Amino acid sequence: MKRLDETEIESSSSDGLNNEEKKGGGEPATKSKLYLLKGLNTDSGNFATPASFEGIDKFSDVRDDESLFRSISESRVFKSSAEIDIMRYTNWVSSMAHVEVMRAAKPGMMEYQLESLFHHHTYTHGGCRHMSYTCICACGPSANILHYGHAGRPNSRLLEEGMIALLDMGAEYKCYASDITCSFPISGSFTDDQKSIYEAVLAAQIKVMAMLKPGVTWLDMHREAEREILKGLIGCGVLDGGGKDLDEVIETMLDADLGAIFMPHGLGHFIGIDTHDVGGYSPGKPARSERPGVRKLRTARQLDEGMVVTVEPGCYFIDPLIDAAMSDERQKRFLTERVNDFRGFGGVRLEDDVRITSDGCENLTLCPRAIEEVLDVMSGGSWPPATDVLPEMKRKWATCKEGRMEFLDM
């Protein structure tokens, strides 16, 4: 085999890109292009730095730094059937690991032990060597820190009676991410207040699942989630509905940006090769809003078949945000003294990975969601269950046998 030396490589590359060949009629052919991958993931903030080599300046007239990133980004927004197969498996492994952690969690453990159990299950039983992101094992007051679990807050709290756990953990398999959050009571039973907040967040998730389909916008879905959470907060006395028409009051609350006080993050994001995948604010797509709450959205796009998004409504009691609302003329009139009962509560989030289909959606995540499912699993009940008590969650039940996914008929 002939070995090309550096001179030959440089010469052949230069000839291929810079020299115009003649067409049959003698007209110059279109110049070749040097496509380089350069661009910002508007969600994660990661930046793709273009390749470079000695002598690249010679190709400045044929260099294109924009087209490749734009094309690949848009390709990653829409998943092939093969990609969905991998993501369905990754979600199955992570969902089963969440169940095992629910069963094991009890007062006296440390948050990092829950993280360790999740790592163990996904690697031992699923072959997932890596996590999609640093695990968030936020219990009690820790749960009002949205990205808890980092080096400054390393899942180091002691689990105590009466706490609610918010566990945001997802394994990675063959470079594809899962991103799942479960919330449950450490003691094995919900208090009345914990149940009220959990049910409000679950209602938000169910409402969004019912509406997801091609043509809806992510901004509208976020607003629907906020409405359900505000409705739940009125129901448990944290917010004052004033005895007026409930829908009208909730719209007034949204106009005052009150939803952002209790859900100060977006409804979800694209997911795939990155946990927070590219394509959220691509050129030519709707721009990011400047309004509180909705400016945290990872995209404002219209949904279409083949997209995979996380659906992760949450409700949190964050002292600085509550204090700010109590000083805001538009917001404080809705708050009652009851909100102070929830200081130190933490928060509840439920997060599933969802595929947009031609006429709706498929939930790839298979975690316990109904309160009776959560409590049954924590007391040792089997999972997946014999009966789907919450078909509104659109979970496509499956198991894995000898490395093959098999769907279950519920």
GROMACS .gro file of C-alpha atoms in nm:
model
  410
    1MET     CA    1   0.000   0.000   0.000
    2LYS     CA    2   0.137   0.340  -0.096
    3ARG     CA    3   0.189   0.589   0.187
    4LEU     CA    4   0.106   0.950   0.114
    5ASP     CA    5   0.353   1.193   0.265
    6GLU     CA    6   0.241   1.530   0.407
    7THR     CA    7   0.318   1.711   0.080
    8GLU     CA    8   0.095   1.479  -0.120
    9ILE     CA    9  -0.190   1.510   0.133
   10GLU     CA   10  -0.170   1.890   0.130
   11SER     CA   11  -0.156   1.898  -0.249
   12SER     CA   12  -0.446   1.660  -0.304
   13SER     CA   13  -0.664   1.836  -0.045
   14SER     CA   14  -0.594   2.175  -0.192
   15ASP     CA   15  -0.663   2.057  -0.546
   16GLY     CA   16  -0.990   1.895  -0.441
   17LEU     CA   17  -1.129   2.202  -0.269
   18ASN     CA   18  -0.980   2.503  -0.446
   19ASN     CA   19  -0.947   2.408  -0.811
   20GLU     CA   20  -1.250   2.453  -1.032
   21GLU     CA   21  -1.298   2.166  -1.275
   22LYS     CA   22  -1.440   2.236  -1.620
   23LYS     CA   23  -1.777   2.101  -1.721
   24GLY     CA   24  -1.827   1.948  -2.065
   25GLY     CA   25  -1.920   2.287  -2.207
   26GLY     CA   26  -1.613   2.454  -2.065
   27GLU     CA   27  -1.796   2.633  -1.781
   28PRO     CA   28  -1.644   2.617  -1.432
   29ALA     CA   29  -1.805   2.365  -1.195
   30THR     CA   30  -1.942   2.466  -0.855
   31LYS     CA   31  -1.668   2.493  -0.596
   32SER     CA   32  -1.639   2.223  -0.333
   33LYS     CA   33  -1.710   2.322   0.026
   34LEU     CA   34  -1.524   2.262   0.349
   35TYR     CA   35  -1.798   2.206   0.609
   36LEU     CA   36  -1.693   2.252   0.972
   37LEU     CA   37  -1.904   2.176   1.279
   38LYS     CA   38  -1.942   2.497   1.476
   39GLY     CA   39  -2.235   2.613   1.686
   40LEU     CA   40  -2.401   2.660   2.023
   41ASN     CA   41  -2.640   2.417   2.189
   42THR     CA   42  -2.886   2.680   2.312
   43ASP     CA   43  -3.009   2.443   2.582
   44SER     CA   44  -2.698   2.297   2.746
   45GLY     CA   45  -2.474   2.592   2.660
   46ASN     CA   46  -2.214   2.354   2.513
   47PHE     CA   47  -2.030   2.487   2.210
   48ALA     CA   48  -1.909   2.276   1.918
   49THR     CA   49  -1.561   2.402   1.833
   50PRO     CA   50  -1.470   2.355   1.466
   51ALA     CA   51  -1.182   2.131   1.366
   52SER     CA   52  -0.858   2.299   1.274
   53PHE     CA   53  -0.537   2.197   1.104
   54GLU     CA   54  -0.222   2.361   0.979
   55GLY     CA   55  -0.295   2.537   0.654
   56ILE     CA   56  -0.670   2.568   0.702
   57ASP     CA   57  -0.646   2.938   0.613
   58LYS     CA   58  -0.594   2.833   0.251
   59PHE     CA   59  -0.958   2.721   0.240
   60SER     CA   60  -1.120   3.037   0.376
   61ASP     CA   61  -1.301   3.101   0.048
   62VAL     CA   62  -1.474   2.762   0.055
   63ARG     CA   63  -1.516   2.724   0.432
   64ASP     CA   64  -1.871   2.691   0.572
   65ASP     CA   65  -1.910   2.710   0.952
   66GLU     CA   66  -2.291   2.720   0.963
   67SER     CA   67  -2.458   2.459   0.743
   68LEU     CA   68  -2.326   2.142   0.908
   69PHE     CA   69  -2.425   2.234   1.263
   70ARG     CA   70  -2.767   2.351   1.151
   71SER     CA   71  -2.829   2.030   0.954
   72ILE     CA   72  -2.708   1.795   1.228
   73SER     CA   73  -2.901   1.984   1.496
   74GLU     CA   74  -3.227   1.952   1.309
   75SER     CA   75  -3.157   1.585   1.236
   76ARG     CA   76  -3.110   1.522   1.607
   77VAL     CA   77  -3.446   1.680   1.690
   78PHE     CA   78  -3.624   1.399   1.502
   79LYS     CA   79  -3.554   1.043   1.612
   80SER     CA   80  -3.541   0.738   1.386
   81SER     CA   81  -3.706   0.410   1.488
   82ALA     CA   82  -3.363   0.270   1.576
   83GLU     CA   83  -3.296   0.565   1.807
   84ILE     CA   84  -3.636   0.520   1.971
   85ASP     CA   85  -3.554   0.153   2.036
   86ILE     CA   86  -3.239   0.252   2.225
   87MET     CA   87  -3.416   0.527   2.418
   88ARG     CA   88  -3.699   0.291   2.509
   89TYR     CA   89  -3.439   0.049   2.652
   90THR     CA   90  -3.253   0.323   2.839
   91ASN     CA   91  -3.580   0.441   2.990
   92TRP     CA   92  -3.673   0.087   3.089
   93VAL     CA   93  -3.344   0.033   3.271
   94SER     CA   94  -3.365   0.369   3.447
   95SER     CA   95  -3.732   0.324   3.539
   96MET     CA   96  -3.664  -0.014   3.701
   97ALA     CA   97  -3.370   0.138   3.889
   98HIS     CA   98  -3.595   0.415   4.023
   99VAL     CA   99  -3.834   0.148   4.149
  100GLU     CA  100  -3.553  -0.033   4.331
  101VAL     CA  101  -3.442   0.290   4.495
  102MET     CA  102  -3.801   0.361   4.607
  103ARG     CA  103  -3.815   0.020   4.770
  104ALA     CA  104  -3.484   0.068   4.951
  105ALA     CA  105  -3.518   0.428   5.070
  106LYS     CA  106  -3.587   0.478   5.439
  107PRO     CA  107  -3.508   0.722   5.720
  108GLY     CA  108  -3.149   0.701   5.841
  109MET     CA  109  -2.996   0.660   5.496
  110MET     CA  110  -2.794   0.927   5.318
  111GLU     CA  111  -2.894   1.081   4.988
  112TYR     CA  112  -2.575   0.955   4.825
  113GLN     CA  113  -2.673   0.597   4.910
  114LEU     CA  114  -2.979   0.637   4.689
  115GLU     CA  115  -2.751   0.759   4.411
  116SER     CA  116  -2.523   0.461   4.462
  117LEU     CA  117  -2.812   0.215   4.441
  118PHE     CA  118  -2.925   0.369   4.114
  119HIS     CA  119  -2.576   0.342   3.963
  120HIS     CA  120  -2.551  -0.020   4.076
  121HIS     CA  121  -2.883  -0.128   3.928
  122THR     CA  122  -2.842   0.041   3.590
  123TYR     CA  123  -2.492  -0.103   3.540
  124THR     CA  124  -2.552  -0.450   3.689
  125HIS     CA  125  -2.891  -0.512   3.531
  126GLY     CA  126  -2.878  -0.287   3.226
  127GLY     CA  127  -2.515  -0.254   3.117
  128CYS     CA  128  -2.532   0.126   3.149
  129ARG     CA  129  -2.182   0.230   3.246
  130HIS     CA  130  -2.252   0.603   3.252
  131MET     CA  131  -2.514   0.841   3.383
  132SER     CA  132  -2.673   1.098   3.153
  133TYR     CA  133  -2.596   1.367   3.413
  134THR     CA  134  -2.502   1.399   3.779
  135CYS     CA  135  -2.776   1.237   3.988
  136ILE     CA  136  -3.000   1.468   4.188
  137CYS     CA  137  -3.107   1.298   4.513
  138ALA     CA  138  -3.282   1.585   4.687
  139CYS     CA  139  -3.469   1.502   5.007
  140GLY     CA  140  -3.663   1.739   5.233
  141PRO     CA  141  -3.550   2.101   5.197
  142SER     CA  142  -3.285   1.997   4.942
  143ALA     CA  143  -3.558   1.954   4.682
  144ASN     CA  144  -3.607   2.327   4.636
  145ILE     CA  145  -3.258   2.345   4.480
  146LEU     CA  146  -3.333   2.265   4.118
  147HIS     CA  147  -2.990   2.130   4.024
  148TYR     CA  148  -2.890   1.982   4.356
  149GLY     CA  149  -2.628   1.706   4.366
  150HIS     CA  150  -2.333   1.902   4.229
  151ALA     CA  151  -1.995   1.927   4.403
  152GLY     CA  152  -2.118   2.204   4.632
  153ARG     CA  153  -2.429   2.006   4.732
  154PRO     CA  154  -2.319   1.644   4.681
  155ASN     CA  155  -2.632   1.450   4.784
  156SER     CA  156  -2.514   1.456   5.144
  157ARG     CA  157  -2.830   1.508   5.353
  158LEU     CA  158  -2.952   1.251   5.605
  159LEU     CA  159  -3.298   1.115   5.524
  160GLU     CA  160  -3.546   1.180   5.804
  161GLU     CA  161  -3.904   1.083   5.887
  162GLY     CA  162  -4.160   1.298   5.710
  163MET     CA  163  -3.935   1.407   5.424
  164ILE     CA  164  -4.035   1.384   5.060
  165ALA     CA  165  -3.768   1.271   4.816
  166LEU     CA  166  -3.716   1.419   4.470
  167LEU     CA  167  -3.484   1.192   4.272
  168ASP     CA  168  -3.379   1.306   3.924
  169MET     CA  169  -3.163   1.030   3.775
  170GLY     CA  170  -3.115   0.878   3.431
  171ALA     CA  171  -2.871   0.630   3.283
  172GLU     CA  172  -2.706   0.652   2.942
  173TYR     CA  173  -2.679   0.364   2.697
  174LYS     CA  174  -2.495   0.368   2.364
  175CYS     CA  175  -2.465   0.748   2.398
  176TYR     CA  176  -2.844   0.799   2.436
  177ALA     CA  177  -2.977   0.967   2.748
  178SER     CA  178  -3.272   0.913   2.977
  179ASP     CA  179  -3.392   1.184   3.217
  180ILE     CA  180  -3.642   1.074   3.481
  181THR     CA  181  -3.763   1.224   3.809
  182CYS     CA  182  -3.965   1.051   4.079
  183SER     CA  183  -4.097   1.201   4.402
  184PHE     CA  184  -4.211   0.993   4.698
  185PRO     CA  185  -4.238   1.005   5.081
  186ILE     CA  186  -3.938   0.863   5.263
  187SER     CA  187  -4.161   0.729   5.541
  188GLY     CA  188  -4.375   0.525   5.300
  189SER     CA  189  -4.691   0.735   5.331
  190PHE     CA  190  -4.788   1.085   5.217
  191THR     CA  191  -4.892   1.355   5.460
  192ASP     CA  192  -5.197   1.554   5.354
  193ASP     CA  193  -4.981   1.845   5.236
  194GLN     CA  194  -4.743   1.618   5.047
  195LYS     CA  195  -5.038   1.446   4.882
  196SER     CA  196  -5.189   1.780   4.776
  197ILE     CA  197  -4.871   1.898   4.606
  198TYR     CA  198  -4.799   1.561   4.448
  199GLU     CA  199  -5.149   1.541   4.304
  200ALA     CA  200  -5.121   1.894   4.162
  201VAL     CA  201  -4.798   1.805   3.980
  202LEU     CA  202  -4.939   1.473   3.859
  203ALA     CA  203  -5.249   1.656   3.729
  204ALA     CA  204  -5.018   1.885   3.533
  205GLN     CA  205  -4.837   1.590   3.381
  206ILE     CA  206  -5.162   1.414   3.287
  207LYS     CA  207  -5.303   1.732   3.131
  208VAL     CA  208  -4.995   1.780   2.914
  209MET     CA  209  -4.988   1.412   2.811
  210ALA     CA  210  -5.348   1.442   2.695
  211MET     CA  211  -5.266   1.740   2.473
  212LEU     CA  212  -4.930   1.641   2.326
  213LYS     CA  213  -4.947   1.587   1.951
  214PRO     CA  214  -4.807   1.738   1.633
  215GLY     CA  215  -4.904   2.102   1.596
  216VAL     CA  216  -4.917   2.211   1.962
  217THR     CA  217  -4.655   2.454   2.089
  218TRP     CA  218  -4.428   2.391   2.383
  219LEU     CA  219  -4.515   2.730   2.529
  220ASP     CA  220  -4.885   2.635   2.539
  221MET     CA  221  -4.798   2.306   2.710
  222HIS     CA  222  -4.597   2.491   2.975
  223ARG     CA  223  -4.891   2.721   3.045
  224GLU     CA  224  -5.126   2.423   3.082
  225ALA     CA  225  -4.892   2.274   3.342
  226GLU     CA  226  -4.882   2.604   3.532
  227ARG     CA  227  -5.262   2.619   3.533
  228GLU     CA  228  -5.293   2.276   3.693
  229ILE     CA  229  -5.034   2.354   3.960
  230LEU     CA  230  -5.196   2.687   4.047
  231LYS     CA  231  -5.531   2.509   4.068
  232GLY     CA  232  -5.381   2.260   4.314
  233LEU     CA  233  -5.233   2.540   4.525
  234ILE     CA  234  -5.573   2.706   4.545
  235GLY     CA  235  -5.720   2.372   4.648
  236CYS     CA  236  -5.484   2.330   4.944
  237GLY     CA  237  -5.519   2.692   5.057
  238VAL     CA  238  -5.175   2.826   4.961
  239LEU     CA  239  -5.336   3.060   4.708
  240ASP     CA  240  -5.661   3.250   4.740
  241GLY     CA  241  -5.909   3.205   4.458
  242GLY     CA  242  -6.131   3.475   4.603
  243GLY     CA  243  -6.447   3.273   4.548
  244LYS     CA  244  -6.454   3.386   4.186
  245ASP     CA  245  -6.461   3.187   3.864
  246LEU     CA  246  -6.164   2.954   3.902
  247ASP     CA  247  -6.049   2.965   3.539
  248GLU     CA  248  -6.066   3.345   3.537
  249VAL     CA  249  -5.866   3.372   3.859
  250ILE     CA  250  -5.597   3.136   3.729
  251GLU     CA  251  -5.559   3.343   3.411
  252THR     CA  252  -5.512   3.652   3.628
  253MET     CA  253  -5.246   3.466   3.826
  254LEU     CA  254  -5.068   3.372   3.504
  255ASP     CA  255  -5.080   3.735   3.390
  256ALA     CA  256  -4.905   3.821   3.718
  257ASP     CA  257  -4.638   3.556   3.649
  258LEU     CA  258  -4.734   3.371   3.968
  259GLY     CA  259  -4.674   3.035   3.802
  260ALA     CA  260  -4.302   3.114   3.786
  261ILE     CA  261  -4.287   3.146   4.166
  262PHE     CA  262  -4.381   2.782   4.216
  263MET     CA  263  -4.245   2.632   3.892
  264PRO     CA  264  -3.937   2.844   3.813
  265HIS     CA  265  -3.820   2.622   3.527
  266GLY     CA  266  -3.945   2.518   3.187
  267LEU     CA  267  -4.172   2.221   3.129
  268GLY     CA  268  -3.895   2.018   2.965
  269HIS     CA  269  -3.647   1.989   2.681
  270PHE     CA  270  -3.540   1.787   2.381
  271ILE     CA  271  -3.348   1.473   2.474
  272GLY     CA  272  -3.136   1.229   2.276
  273ILE     CA  273  -2.759   1.211   2.239
  274ASP     CA  274  -2.743   1.498   2.489
  275THR     CA  275  -2.965   1.508   2.796
  276HIS     CA  276  -3.048   1.864   2.695
  277ASP     CA  277  -3.029   1.809   2.322
  278VAL     CA  278  -2.981   2.060   2.043
  279GLY     CA  279  -3.248   2.230   1.833
  280GLY     CA  280  -3.436   2.427   2.096
  281TYR     CA  281  -3.381   2.772   1.953
  282SER     CA  282  -3.253   2.699   1.605
  283PRO     CA  283  -3.239   2.975   1.341
  284GLY     CA  284  -3.582   3.038   1.195
  285LYS     CA  285  -3.762   2.892   1.498
  286PRO     CA  286  -3.953   3.089   1.767
  287ALA     CA  287  -3.725   3.298   1.988
  288ARG     CA  288  -3.695   3.273   2.365
  289SER     CA  289  -3.949   3.477   2.561
  290GLU     CA  290  -3.837   3.740   2.812
  291ARG     CA  291  -4.124   3.679   3.057
  292PRO     CA  292  -4.054   3.525   3.399
  293GLY     CA  293  -4.102   3.150   3.396
  294VAL     CA  294  -4.147   3.102   3.023
  295ARG     CA  295  -3.803   3.248   2.954
  296LYS     CA  296  -3.672   2.932   3.121
  297LEU     CA  297  -3.827   2.721   2.846
  298ARG     CA  298  -3.568   2.515   2.657
  299THR     CA  299  -3.764   2.562   2.335
  300ALA     CA  300  -4.074   2.744   2.209
  301ARG     CA  301  -4.115   2.526   1.900
  302GLN     CA  302  -4.424   2.363   1.762
  303LEU     CA  303  -4.409   1.989   1.827
  304ASP     CA  304  -4.395   1.738   1.545
  305GLU     CA  305  -4.388   1.362   1.498
  306GLY     CA  306  -4.054   1.204   1.586
  307MET     CA  307  -3.951   1.456   1.851
  308VAL     CA  308  -3.867   1.330   2.201
  309VAL     CA  309  -3.916   1.570   2.491
  310THR     CA  310  -3.911   1.551   2.869
  311VAL     CA  311  -4.234   1.642   3.045
  312GLU     CA  312  -4.135   1.756   3.393
  313PRO     CA  313  -4.377   1.980   3.580
  314GLY     CA  314  -4.281   2.065   3.936
  315CYS     CA  315  -4.393   2.264   4.238
  316TYR     CA  316  -4.140   2.404   4.484
  317PHE     CA  317  -4.138   2.628   4.789
  318ILE     CA  318  -3.828   2.843   4.755
  319ASP     CA  319  -3.799   3.107   5.027
  320PRO     CA  320  -3.643   3.386   4.819
  321LEU     CA  321  -3.911   3.347   4.550
  322ILE     CA  322  -4.193   3.340   4.805
  323ASP     CA  323  -4.049   3.648   4.976
  324ALA     CA  324  -4.026   3.827   4.642
  325ALA     CA  325  -4.389   3.740   4.564
  326MET     CA  326  -4.499   3.878   4.899
  327SER     CA  327  -4.341   4.209   4.802
  328ASP     CA  328  -4.490   4.216   4.453
  329GLU     CA  329  -4.817   4.408   4.425
  330ARG     CA  330  -4.942   4.185   4.145
  331GLN     CA  331  -4.870   3.859   4.327
  332LYS     CA  332  -4.904   3.909   4.701
  333ARG     CA  333  -5.282   3.948   4.688
  334PHE     CA  334  -5.314   3.582   4.594
  335LEU     CA  335  -5.089   3.443   4.868
  336THR     CA  336  -5.229   3.330   5.201
  337GLU     CA  337  -5.061   3.272   5.536
  338ARG     CA  338  -5.083   2.904   5.456
  339VAL     CA  339  -4.782   2.938   5.226
  340ASN     CA  340  -4.563   2.965   5.536
  341ASP     CA  341  -4.661   2.611   5.634
  342PHE     CA  342  -4.470   2.492   5.327
  343ARG     CA  343  -4.141   2.666   5.398
  344GLY     CA  344  -3.881   2.390   5.423
  345PHE     CA  345  -4.111   2.149   5.237
  346GLY     CA  346  -3.878   2.128   4.937
  347GLY     CA  347  -4.065   2.035   4.623
  348VAL     CA  348  -4.217   1.772   4.395
  349ARG     CA  349  -4.124   1.704   4.034
  350LEU     CA  350  -4.235   1.425   3.800
  351GLU     CA  351  -4.043   1.377   3.478
  352ASP     CA  352  -4.096   1.136   3.189
  353ASP     CA  353  -3.938   1.106   2.842
  354VAL     CA  354  -4.207   1.127   2.576
  355ARG     CA  355  -4.209   1.055   2.201
  356ILE     CA  356  -4.442   1.258   1.982
  357THR     CA  357  -4.637   1.027   1.750
  358SER     CA  358  -4.854   1.100   1.446
  359ASP     CA  359  -5.166   1.145   1.658
  360GLY     CA  360  -5.047   1.194   2.015
  361CYS     CA  361  -4.759   1.067   2.223
  362GLU     CA  362  -4.594   0.760   2.375
  363ASN     CA  363  -4.445   0.773   2.724
  364LEU     CA  364  -4.110   0.591   2.715
  365THR     CA  365  -4.075   0.610   3.095
  366LEU     CA  366  -4.230   0.333   3.307
  367CYS     CA  367  -4.219   0.464   3.663
  368PRO     CA  368  -4.491   0.453   3.931
  369ARG     CA  369  -4.696   0.772   3.907
  370ALA     CA  370  -5.038   0.724   4.069
  371ILE     CA  371  -5.016   0.758   4.448
  372GLU     CA  372  -5.137   0.401   4.491
  373GLU     CA  373  -4.861   0.281   4.255
  374VAL     CA  374  -4.594   0.466   4.453
  375LEU     CA  375  -4.711   0.334   4.790
  376ASP     CA  376  -4.755  -0.019   4.658
  377VAL     CA  377  -4.401  -0.029   4.520
  378MET     CA  378  -4.259   0.113   4.843
  379SER     CA  379  -4.430  -0.162   5.041
  380GLY     CA  380  -4.279  -0.431   4.815
  381GLY     CA  381  -4.540  -0.462   4.541
  382SER     CA  382  -4.439  -0.596   4.200
  383TRP     CA  383  -4.349  -0.373   3.907
  384PRO     CA  384  -4.456  -0.348   3.628
  385PRO     CA  385  -4.805  -0.386   3.779
  386ALA     CA  386  -5.066  -0.637   3.669
  387THR     CA  387  -5.307  -0.354   3.582
  388ASP     CA  388  -5.247  -0.002   3.455
  389VAL     CA  389  -5.443   0.218   3.695
  390LEU     CA  390  -5.336   0.537   3.518
  391PRO     CA  391  -5.370   0.487   3.140
  392GLU     CA  392  -5.374   0.866   3.103
  393MET     CA  393  -4.995   0.854   3.142
  394LYS     CA  394  -4.971   0.670   2.807
  395ARG     CA  395  -4.698   0.435   2.925
  396LYS     CA  396  -4.618   0.163   2.672
  397TRP     CA  397  -4.550  -0.123   2.908
  398ALA     CA  398  -4.252  -0.343   2.833
  399THR     CA  399  -4.001  -0.574   2.990
  400CYS     CA  400  -3.659  -0.695   2.881
  401LYS     CA  401  -3.572  -1.061   2.835
  402GLU     CA  402  -3.226  -1.175   2.726
  403GLY     CA  403  -3.149  -0.829   2.595
  404ARG     CA  404  -3.470  -0.794   2.394
  405MET     CA  405  -3.755  -0.556   2.472
  406GLU     CA  406  -4.096  -0.725   2.489
  407PHE     CA  407  -4.419  -0.525   2.511
  408LEU     CA  408  -4.678  -0.621   2.769
  409ASP     CA  409  -5.054  -0.631   2.718
  410MET     CA  410  -5.215  -0.463   3.020
   0.00000   0.00000   0.00000
